[in-house]
Coordinates of C-alpha atoms in Angstrom, one line a residue:
M6 CA 0.0 0.0 0.0
A7 CA 1.4 3.4 -1.0
R8 CA 2.6 5.6 1.8
H9 CA 2.6 8.9 0.2
S10 CA 0.4 10.9 -2.1
G11 CA 1.3 14.5 -1.7
C12 CA 1.5 16.4 -5.0
A13 CA 0.0 19.3 -6.7
R14 CA -0.7 20.9 -10.0
P15 CA 1.0 21.7 -13.2
S16 CA -0.7 24.0 -15.7
P17 CA -2.2 23.7 -19.1
E18 CA -2.2 26.0 -22.0
P19 CA -5.4 27.8 -22.9
G20 CA -7.7 24.8 -23.1
S21 CA -9.6 23.4 -26.0
D22 CA -12.8 21.5 -25.6
G23 CA -10.8 18.3 -25.6
L24 CA -8.7 19.4 -22.6
R25 CA -11.9 20.4 -20.7
V26 CA -13.4 17.0 -21.4
G27 CA -10.2 15.2 -20.4
R28 CA -10.0 17.2 -17.1
R29 CA -13.6 16.2 -16.4
I30 CA -12.9 12.6 -17.0
A31 CA -9.9 12.7 -14.8
L32 CA -11.9 14.4 -12.0
V33 CA -14.7 11.7 -12.3
L34 CA -12.0 8.9 -12.1
L35 CA -10.5 10.6 -9.0
V36 CA -13.7 10.9 -7.2
G37 CA -14.9 7.5 -8.2
S38 CA -11.6 5.9 -7.1
V39 CA -11.7 7.5 -3.7
T40 CA -15.3 6.4 -3.3
A41 CA -14.5 2.9 -4.4
F42 CA -11.5 2.7 -2.1
A43 CA -13.6 3.8 0.8
A44 CA -16.1 1.1 0.0
L45 CA -13.4 -1.5 -0.1
L46 CA -11.9 -0.6 3.3
G47 CA -11.8 -3.6 5.7
T48 CA -11.8 -6.2 2.9
P49 CA -9.2 -9.0 3.0
S50 CA -5.5 -7.9 2.5
T51 CA -4.9 -10.9 0.3
G52 CA -6.0 -12.2 -3.1
P53 CA -7.7 -10.5 -6.0
V54 CA -9.6 -8.0 -3.8
R55 CA -6.4 -6.7 -2.4
L56 CA -4.8 -6.3 -5.8
A57 CA -7.9 -4.5 -7.1
R58 CA -8.0 -2.2 -4.1
D59 CA -4.3 -1.5 -3.6
L60 CA -2.9 -1.9 -7.1
V61 CA -5.8 -0.6 -9.2
V62 CA -8.2 1.7 -7.3
F63 CA -5.5 3.4 -5.2
N64 CA -3.2 4.1 -8.2
V65 CA -6.0 5.2 -10.5
A66 CA -6.7 8.0 -8.1
H67 CA -3.1 9.1 -8.2
L68 CA -2.9 8.9 -12.0
A69 CA -6.1 10.9 -12.4
T70 CA -4.7 13.6 -10.1
A71 CA -1.4 13.5 -12.2
A72 CA -3.5 14.0 -15.3
L73 CA -5.2 17.1 -13.8
C74 CA -1.7 18.4 -12.8
W75 CA -0.3 17.8 -16.3
W76 CA -3.2 19.8 -17.8
P77 CA -4.1 22.4 -15.2
R78 CA -5.9 25.7 -15.6
A79 CA -2.9 28.0 -15.5
V80 CA -2.0 31.0 -17.5
S81 CA 1.9 31.2 -17.5
A82 CA 4.6 28.9 -18.7
R83 CA 6.3 28.9 -15.3
A84 CA 3.0 27.6 -13.7
R85 CA 2.7 24.9 -16.3
R86 CA 6.2 23.7 -15.5
A87 CA 5.5 23.7 -11.8
W88 CA 2.3 21.6 -12.2
R89 CA 4.0 19.2 -14.5
L90 CA 6.7 18.6 -12.0
L91 CA 4.0 17.8 -9.5
A92 CA 2.4 15.4 -12.0
I93 CA 5.8 13.6 -12.4
A94 CA 6.0 13.4 -8.6
L95 CA 2.6 11.7 -8.5
V96 CA 3.6 9.2 -11.2
L97 CA 6.7 8.4 -9.1
S98 CA 4.4 7.9 -6.2
V99 CA 2.4 5.4 -8.3
A100 CA 5.6 3.5 -9.1
G101 CA 6.3 3.4 -5.3
N102 CA 2.8 2.2 -4.7
V103 CA 3.3 -0.7 -7.2
C104 CA 6.6 -1.7 -5.6
F105 CA 5.1 -1.5 -2.1
T106 CA 2.1 -3.7 -3.0
L107 CA 3.8 -6.3 -5.1
V108 CA 7.1 -6.6 -3.2
A109 CA 5.8 -5.9 0.3
G110 CA 7.5 -2.6 1.1
T111 CA 10.9 -2.7 -0.5
A112 CA 13.7 -0.1 -0.3
S113 CA 12.8 0.7 -3.9
S114 CA 9.4 1.9 -2.9
D115 CA 10.9 4.1 -0.2
L116 CA 13.3 5.6 -2.7
L117 CA 10.5 6.3 -5.2
Y118 CA 8.3 7.9 -2.6
L119 CA 11.1 10.2 -1.3
T120 CA 12.1 11.2 -4.8
T121 CA 8.8 13.0 -5.1
Y122 CA 9.7 15.6 -2.6
P123 CA 12.5 17.5 -4.5
A124 CA 10.1 17.8 -7.4
M125 CA 7.3 19.2 -5.2
N126 CA 9.7 21.7 -3.5
V127 CA 10.8 23.1 -6.9
A128 CA 7.2 23.2 -8.1
A129 CA 6.1 25.2 -5.0
I130 CA 8.9 27.8 -5.6
L131 CA 8.0 28.1 -9.3
L132 CA 4.3 28.6 -8.4
I133 CA 5.1 31.5 -6.1
R134 CA 7.5 33.1 -8.6
E135 CA 4.6 33.1 -11.1
R136 CA 3.2 36.0 -9.0
G137 CA 6.2 38.2 -9.7
R138 CA 9.4 38.2 -11.6
H139 CA 11.5 39.2 -8.6
I140 CA 11.0 39.0 -4.9
V141 CA 13.3 41.1 -2.8
P142 CA 15.5 39.4 -0.2
A143 CA 13.7 41.0 2.8
V144 CA 10.5 39.4 1.7
W145 CA 12.1 36.0 1.3
L146 CA 13.7 36.3 4.7
D147 CA 10.3 37.1 6.3
G148 CA 8.8 34.0 4.7
L149 CA 11.8 31.8 5.7
V150 CA 11.4 32.9 9.4
I151 CA 7.8 31.9 9.3
G152 CA 8.6 28.5 7.6
L153 CA 11.4 27.6 9.9
S154 CA 9.5 28.5 13.0
L155 CA 6.4 26.5 11.9
A156 CA 8.7 23.5 11.2
A157 CA 10.4 23.9 14.6
M158 CA 7.1 23.9 16.3
A159 CA 5.9 20.9 14.3
A160 CA 9.1 19.0 15.0
A161 CA 8.7 19.7 18.8
L162 CA 5.0 18.6 18.8
V163 CA 5.2 15.6 16.4
L164 CA 8.8 14.2 16.3
A165 CA 9.4 14.5 20.1
P166 CA 6.5 12.1 21.0
L167 CA 7.5 9.7 18.3
L168 CA 11.1 9.5 19.4
R169 CA 10.1 9.1 23.1
L170 CA 7.8 6.3 22.0
E171 CA 10.6 4.5 20.1
P172 CA 14.1 5.9 20.3
H173 CA 15.3 3.7 17.5
T174 CA 12.7 4.5 14.9
P175 CA 13.9 3.4 11.5
V176 CA 15.3 6.3 9.4
T177 CA 13.1 5.5 6.5
N178 CA 10.0 5.8 8.7
L179 CA 11.0 9.1 10.0
A180 CA 12.0 10.3 6.6
Y181 CA 8.4 10.8 5.5
P182 CA 7.2 13.2 8.2
V183 CA 10.5 15.0 8.0
A184 CA 10.2 15.4 4.2
D185 CA 6.6 16.5 4.6
L186 CA 7.8 19.1 7.1
T187 CA 10.4 20.3 4.6
L188 CA 7.7 20.8 2.0
L189 CA 5.5 22.6 4.4
V190 CA 8.4 24.9 5.3
V191 CA 8.6 25.8 1.6
L192 CA 4.9 26.5 1.5
A193 CA 5.0 28.5 4.7
T194 CA 7.9 30.5 3.3
V195 CA 5.9 31.1 0.1
G196 CA 3.0 32.3 2.3
G197 CA 5.3 34.7 4.2
A198 CA 6.8 36.0 1.0
T199 CA 3.4 37.1 -0.2
G200 CA 2.3 38.6 3.1
L201 CA 0.2 35.5 3.9
R202 CA -2.0 36.4 0.9
L203 CA -2.1 32.9 -0.6
D204 CA -4.2 32.5 -3.7
P205 CA -6.7 29.7 -3.7
R206 CA -4.4 27.3 -5.5
L207 CA -1.6 27.5 -2.9
A208 CA -4.1 27.3 -0.1
L209 CA -5.6 24.1 -1.6
L210 CA -2.2 22.7 -2.3
G211 CA -1.1 23.4 1.3
S212 CA -4.2 21.7 2.8
G213 CA -3.5 18.6 0.7
L214 CA 0.1 18.4 1.8
A215 CA -0.9 19.0 5.4
L216 CA -3.3 16.1 5.2
T217 CA -0.6 14.0 3.7
F218 CA 1.7 15.0 6.6
L219 CA -0.9 13.9 9.2
T220 CA -1.4 10.6 7.5
D221 CA 2.3 9.9 7.3
V222 CA 2.6 10.6 11.1
A223 CA -0.4 8.4 11.8
Y224 CA 1.2 5.6 9.6
L225 CA 4.4 5.9 11.5
L226 CA 2.7 5.7 14.9
A227 CA 0.7 2.6 13.7
N228 CA 4.0 1.0 12.5
L229 CA 5.6 1.7 15.9
H230 CA 2.8 0.0 17.7
G231 CA 2.7 -2.8 15.1
S232 CA -1.0 -2.1 14.5
Y233 CA -0.9 -1.0 10.8
R234 CA -2.9 -3.1 8.4
E235 CA -3.4 -2.5 4.7
G236 CA -6.9 -1.6 3.7
E237 CA -7.8 0.2 6.9
P238 CA -9.2 3.7 7.2
L239 CA -5.7 5.2 7.6
D240 CA -5.0 4.4 3.9
L241 CA -7.9 6.7 2.9
G242 CA -6.0 9.7 4.2
W243 CA -3.5 9.6 1.4
L244 CA -6.4 9.5 -1.2
L245 CA -8.3 12.3 0.5
A246 CA -5.2 14.5 0.3
L247 CA -5.4 14.2 -3.5
L248 CA -8.8 15.9 -3.6
P249 CA -7.6 19.5 -2.6
I250 CA -4.5 19.0 -4.8
A251 CA -6.7 18.1 -7.8
A252 CA -8.9 21.1 -7.0
A253 CA -5.9 23.4 -6.9
A254 CA -4.9 22.2 -10.4
S255 CA -8.4 23.0 -11.6
V256 CA -8.3 26.6 -10.3
R257 CA -7.1 29.2 -12.8
G258 CA -4.0 31.0 -11.6
P259 CA -3.5 34.7 -11.4
N260 CA -2.1 36.6 -14.4
P261 CA 1.6 36.9 -14.1
G262 CA 3.0 40.3 -13.1
P263 CA 4.8 42.3 -15.8
P264 CA 8.5 41.8 -16.2
G265 CA 10.4 43.6 -13.4
T266 CA 7.5 43.4 -10.9
L267 CA 8.9 43.5 -7.4
H268 CA 7.1 41.9 -4.5
T269 CA 8.0 43.9 -1.5
A270 CA 6.9 43.5 2.1
P271 CA 4.3 46.3 2.7
I272 CA 4.8 48.2 5.9
Q273 CA 1.5 47.0 7.5
R274 CA 0.7 45.4 10.9
A275 CA 0.2 42.0 9.4
A276 CA 3.4 42.1 7.4
V277 CA 5.4 42.9 10.6
A278 CA 3.3 40.8 13.0
A279 CA 3.6 37.5 11.2
P280 CA 7.5 37.2 11.1
T281 CA 7.7 38.7 14.6
A282 CA 5.2 36.1 16.0
A283 CA 7.2 33.4 14.2
A284 CA 10.5 34.5 15.7
L285 CA 8.9 34.5 19.2
T286 CA 7.6 31.0 18.5
A287 CA 11.1 29.8 17.6
L288 CA 12.4 31.4 20.8
A289 CA 9.7 29.6 22.8
V290 CA 10.8 26.3 21.3
L291 CA 14.4 26.9 22.4
V292 CA 13.3 27.9 25.9
I293 CA 11.1 24.8 26.2
G294 CA 14.0 22.7 25.0
Y295 CA 16.0 23.9 27.9
Y296 CA 13.6 22.2 30.3
V297 CA 12.2 19.3 28.2
A298 CA 14.1 17.0 25.9
L299 CA 13.2 17.9 22.3
P300 CA 14.5 16.3 19.1
P301 CA 17.7 18.0 17.8
A302 CA 15.8 18.9 14.6
A303 CA 13.4 21.1 16.6
G304 CA 16.3 23.0 18.2
A305 CA 18.1 23.3 14.9
L306 CA 15.1 24.7 13.1
A307 CA 14.3 27.1 15.9
G308 CA 17.9 28.3 16.0
A309 CA 17.9 28.7 12.2
A310 CA 14.7 30.7 12.4
L311 CA 16.2 33.1 14.9
L312 CA 19.4 33.4 12.9
V313 CA 17.4 34.4 9.8
A314 CA 15.3 36.8 11.9
L315 CA 18.6 38.4 13.0
V316 CA 19.8 38.7 9.4
R317 CA 16.4 40.3 8.6
A318 CA 16.8 42.8 11.4
C319 CA 20.3 43.8 10.2
L320 CA 19.0 44.2 6.7
T321 CA 16.1 46.4 8.0
L322 CA 18.5 48.6 10.0
Q323 CA 20.7 49.0 6.9
Q324 CA 17.6 50.0 4.9
L325 CA 16.5 52.5 7.6
K326 CA 19.9 54.1 7.6
G327 CA 19.7 54.8 3.9
L328 CA 16.0 55.8 4.0
P329 CA 16.5 59.6 4.5
E330 CA 19.0 59.8 1.6
A331 CA 16.7 57.7 -0.6
R332 CA 13.8 59.9 0.3
R333 CA 15.9 63.0 -0.5
Q334 CA 17.0 61.6 -3.8
A335 CA 13.4 60.7 -4.7
R336 CA 12.3 64.3 -4.2
T337 CA 15.3 66.1 -5.6
D338 CA 16.2 67.1 -9.1
P339 CA 19.6 65.4 -9.7
L340 CA 21.1 68.3 -11.9
T341 CA 20.2 71.4 -9.9
E342 CA 19.6 69.9 -6.4
L343 CA 16.2 71.7 -6.3
A344 CA 12.9 70.0 -5.6
N345 CA 11.7 67.8 -8.4
R346 CA 8.2 67.7 -9.9
R347 CA 7.0 65.1 -7.3
H348 CA 8.2 67.2 -4.4
L349 CA 6.6 70.3 -5.8
H350 CA 3.2 68.6 -6.3
E351 CA 3.3 67.1 -2.8
R352 CA 4.2 70.4 -1.1
C353 CA 1.5 72.2 -3.1
A354 CA -1.2 69.7 -2.3
R355 CA -0.2 69.9 1.4
L356 CA -0.4 73.7 1.5
L357 CA -3.8 73.7 -0.2
T358 CA -5.3 71.8 2.7
H359 CA -4.2 74.3 5.3
Q360 CA -6.1 77.5 5.9
D361 CA -3.1 79.2 7.5
A362 CA -1.1 78.8 4.2
A363 CA -3.7 80.7 2.1
P364 CA -3.4 82.3 -0.3
V365 CA -1.0 79.9 -2.0
S366 CA 0.7 81.3 -5.1
L367 CA 2.5 79.3 -7.8
L368 CA 5.1 80.7 -10.2
M369 CA 5.8 78.8 -13.4
I370 CA 9.1 79.8 -14.9
D371 CA 10.2 79.0 -18.5
L372 CA 13.6 80.2 -19.8
D373 CA 13.4 82.2 -23.1
G374 CA 15.7 81.0 -25.9
F375 CA 17.2 78.2 -23.9
K376 CA 16.9 75.7 -26.8
V377 CA 19.0 77.9 -29.1
I378 CA 21.7 78.2 -26.4
N379 CA 21.6 74.4 -25.8
D380 CA 21.9 73.7 -29.6
R381 CA 24.6 76.2 -30.1
H382 CA 26.9 75.4 -27.2
G383 CA 26.0 71.7 -26.5
H384 CA 24.2 70.0 -23.6
P385 CA 27.1 70.2 -21.1
V386 CA 26.9 74.0 -21.3
G387 CA 23.1 73.9 -21.2
D388 CA 23.2 71.9 -18.0
A389 CA 25.8 74.2 -16.5
L390 CA 23.5 77.1 -17.4
L391 CA 20.5 75.5 -15.7
V392 CA 22.6 75.1 -12.5
E393 CA 23.5 78.8 -12.6
V394 CA 19.9 79.8 -13.2
A395 CA 18.8 77.6 -10.3
T396 CA 21.3 79.3 -8.0
R397 CA 20.2 82.8 -9.0
L398 CA 16.5 82.0 -8.7
A399 CA 17.0 80.3 -5.3
A400 CA 18.5 83.6 -4.1
T401 CA 15.2 85.3 -4.6
M402 CA 13.2 82.8 -2.5
R403 CA 12.0 83.4 1.1
R404 CA 12.4 81.0 3.9
D405 CA 9.0 79.2 3.5
D406 CA 9.1 79.3 -0.4
L407 CA 9.9 76.2 -2.4
L408 CA 11.7 76.4 -5.7
G409 CA 11.9 73.4 -8.0
R410 CA 12.7 72.2 -11.5
L411 CA 9.8 70.6 -13.4
G412 CA 12.1 69.3 -16.2
G413 CA 14.0 70.7 -19.2
D414 CA 14.2 74.5 -18.8
E415 CA 11.0 74.8 -16.7
F416 CA 11.1 75.8 -13.0
A417 CA 8.3 76.4 -10.5
A418 CA 8.1 78.1 -7.1
I419 CA 5.4 77.6 -4.5
L420 CA 4.8 80.7 -2.3
P421 CA 2.5 80.2 0.8
R422 CA 0.7 83.2 2.3
T423 CA 1.4 85.2 -0.9
T424 CA -1.2 87.2 -3.0
P425 CA -0.9 87.3 -6.8
L426 CA 0.5 90.9 -6.6
Q427 CA 3.1 89.8 -4.1
A428 CA 4.0 86.8 -6.3
R429 CA 4.4 89.2 -9.2
A430 CA 7.0 91.1 -7.1
V431 CA 8.9 87.9 -6.6
A432 CA 8.8 87.3 -10.3
Q433 CA 10.3 90.7 -10.9
R434 CA 13.1 89.8 -8.5
M435 CA 13.7 86.7 -10.6
H436 CA 14.0 88.8 -13.8
T437 CA 16.4 91.1 -12.0
A438 CA 18.5 88.1 -10.8
L439 CA 18.7 86.7 -14.3
A440 CA 19.4 90.1 -16.0
G441 CA 23.2 90.0 -15.6
P442 CA 25.4 88.1 -17.9
M443 CA 26.4 84.5 -16.9
V444 CA 29.8 83.1 -17.5
V445 CA 29.3 79.3 -18.1
A446 CA 32.2 77.1 -19.3
G447 CA 34.0 80.0 -20.8
H448 CA 30.9 81.4 -22.6
V449 CA 29.2 84.6 -21.7
I450 CA 25.5 84.0 -21.9
R451 CA 22.4 86.2 -21.3
I452 CA 19.0 84.7 -20.7
D453 CA 15.6 85.8 -19.6
A454 CA 12.5 84.0 -18.4
S455 CA 8.7 84.1 -18.8
V456 CA 6.8 83.7 -15.5
G457 CA 3.1 82.7 -15.0
V458 CA 1.4 83.4 -11.7
S459 CA -1.7 81.6 -10.3
A460 CA -3.1 81.7 -6.8
A461 CA -5.6 79.9 -4.6
G462 CA -7.4 82.0 -2.1
R463 CA -8.7 79.3 0.2
P464 CA -8.2 75.5 0.8
G465 CA -9.9 73.1 -1.6
T466 CA -8.3 74.1 -4.9
H467 CA -6.8 71.1 -6.8
T468 CA -3.1 71.1 -7.3
A469 CA -3.5 70.2 -11.0
T470 CA -5.7 73.3 -11.5
L471 CA -3.2 75.6 -9.9
F472 CA -0.4 74.3 -12.1
R473 CA -2.6 74.5 -15.2
E474 CA -3.5 78.1 -14.6
A475 CA 0.1 79.1 -14.0
D476 CA 1.2 77.3 -17.1
T477 CA -1.5 79.1 -19.2
A478 CA -0.4 82.5 -17.7
M479 CA 3.3 81.7 -18.4
Y480 CA 2.6 81.0 -22.1
R481 CA 0.6 84.3 -22.3
A482 CA 3.6 86.1 -20.8
K483 CA 5.9 84.5 -23.4
R484 CA 3.6 85.4 -26.3
S485 CA 3.1 89.0 -25.2
R486 CA 6.8 89.4 -24.2
T487 CA 5.8 91.0 -21.0
G488 CA 7.9 88.7 -18.9
T489 CA 5.1 88.1 -16.3
A490 CA 1.4 87.3 -16.4
I491 CA -1.1 86.6 -13.7
A492 CA -3.9 84.0 -14.3
A493 CA -6.9 85.7 -15.7
T494 CA -9.4 83.9 -13.4
P495 CA -8.7 84.0 -9.6
L496 CA -9.0 80.6 -8.1
A497 CA -11.3 79.8 -5.2

């Protein structure tokens, strides 16, 4: 009788009618086999009935699940490879079942059963990678802490009683629950790497593997007591585990993320709480192990979980050290060191929500004739000119004003508590600051600017409206050659 049935789904290409019919036939065979096996429980363990039950019915259920895994409802090539690996694992399990039934539990059957686990581990990793092209190290570390801690707890709760019951348990018997634990570590790591937001396929797959794990442990206990008999209800556990696995293969997977998609750990309570609780669980296992004899595996897994948690903490501290600089770079124009477009819009939106900042005026500044200078002297000179212009414009700003570069030769300034007429006076100071000749890379250059002014008298004005009105006024100033223009319609 086969000892193991844990496997999950590969994925099919967009299905034709033939594929849909084939999946339905496989599903009917699976459900029918499980039902027939349940009806045959308790029948004699010798003769034709045994062969029909253990060699035919039991293996038809596995092969039907393998067929569903080979042609799953998946949308990506990576998912199809994963499910087909799981189908191969199920076929290997069938080969182990045949050896176990015909040769009464040979080493060959153990080898075939255990060979299924590497395929399932690789498949689980491929399935999670289907959700994004790259997962950052911090996210994997969170998942690994969760997986190792769960494995440590399971080892303490399951392996410890087994070893106390029979200290010299055969390695091959212990190999199955240990291998199941390893696979569950991978799934738990996957769950942690996605912020515990498992899609239905992985949830079904995990439940099937969990049932397989419990059946393997029950089989080991029965063997230790010498009470295991083929054809008893325990054998049904391996077949019942196939049902959620087959269901997982029948669920359409999510659309794969675009190339370059990063799965990062969101700064949310759940994202922080899960690995923290897992690390505390691992610590509890170590503390309990100080007073109660636990298997070495439990202590090793708990220690590994705490070590990974420490690495994660160090990585977090390193990221926090670089956060202010990263934030500054994300809000700063790299050429002029002024605020960039994002910073300007954020500051403007914030000021427009505060009554004490009203009226808020916006200056839109565009250099006149910059393209000609850039084409004549080259981009390095043009860049140097922009830096000099930024320096001169910044000298006209007050303490609470914010000057920034929108891009190209366009600048903007946000002036809180400033009326349009006061903003015009600031624009005149800008013209004066730019009036003198500039020596840039050995070239004497003169340049002027057109400035558009818009203002919001009270909170509630949309940032985009303020920028649009200033831009319109700036183009009017450029066309009329007046240097400065105020938006025609005062904003609310």
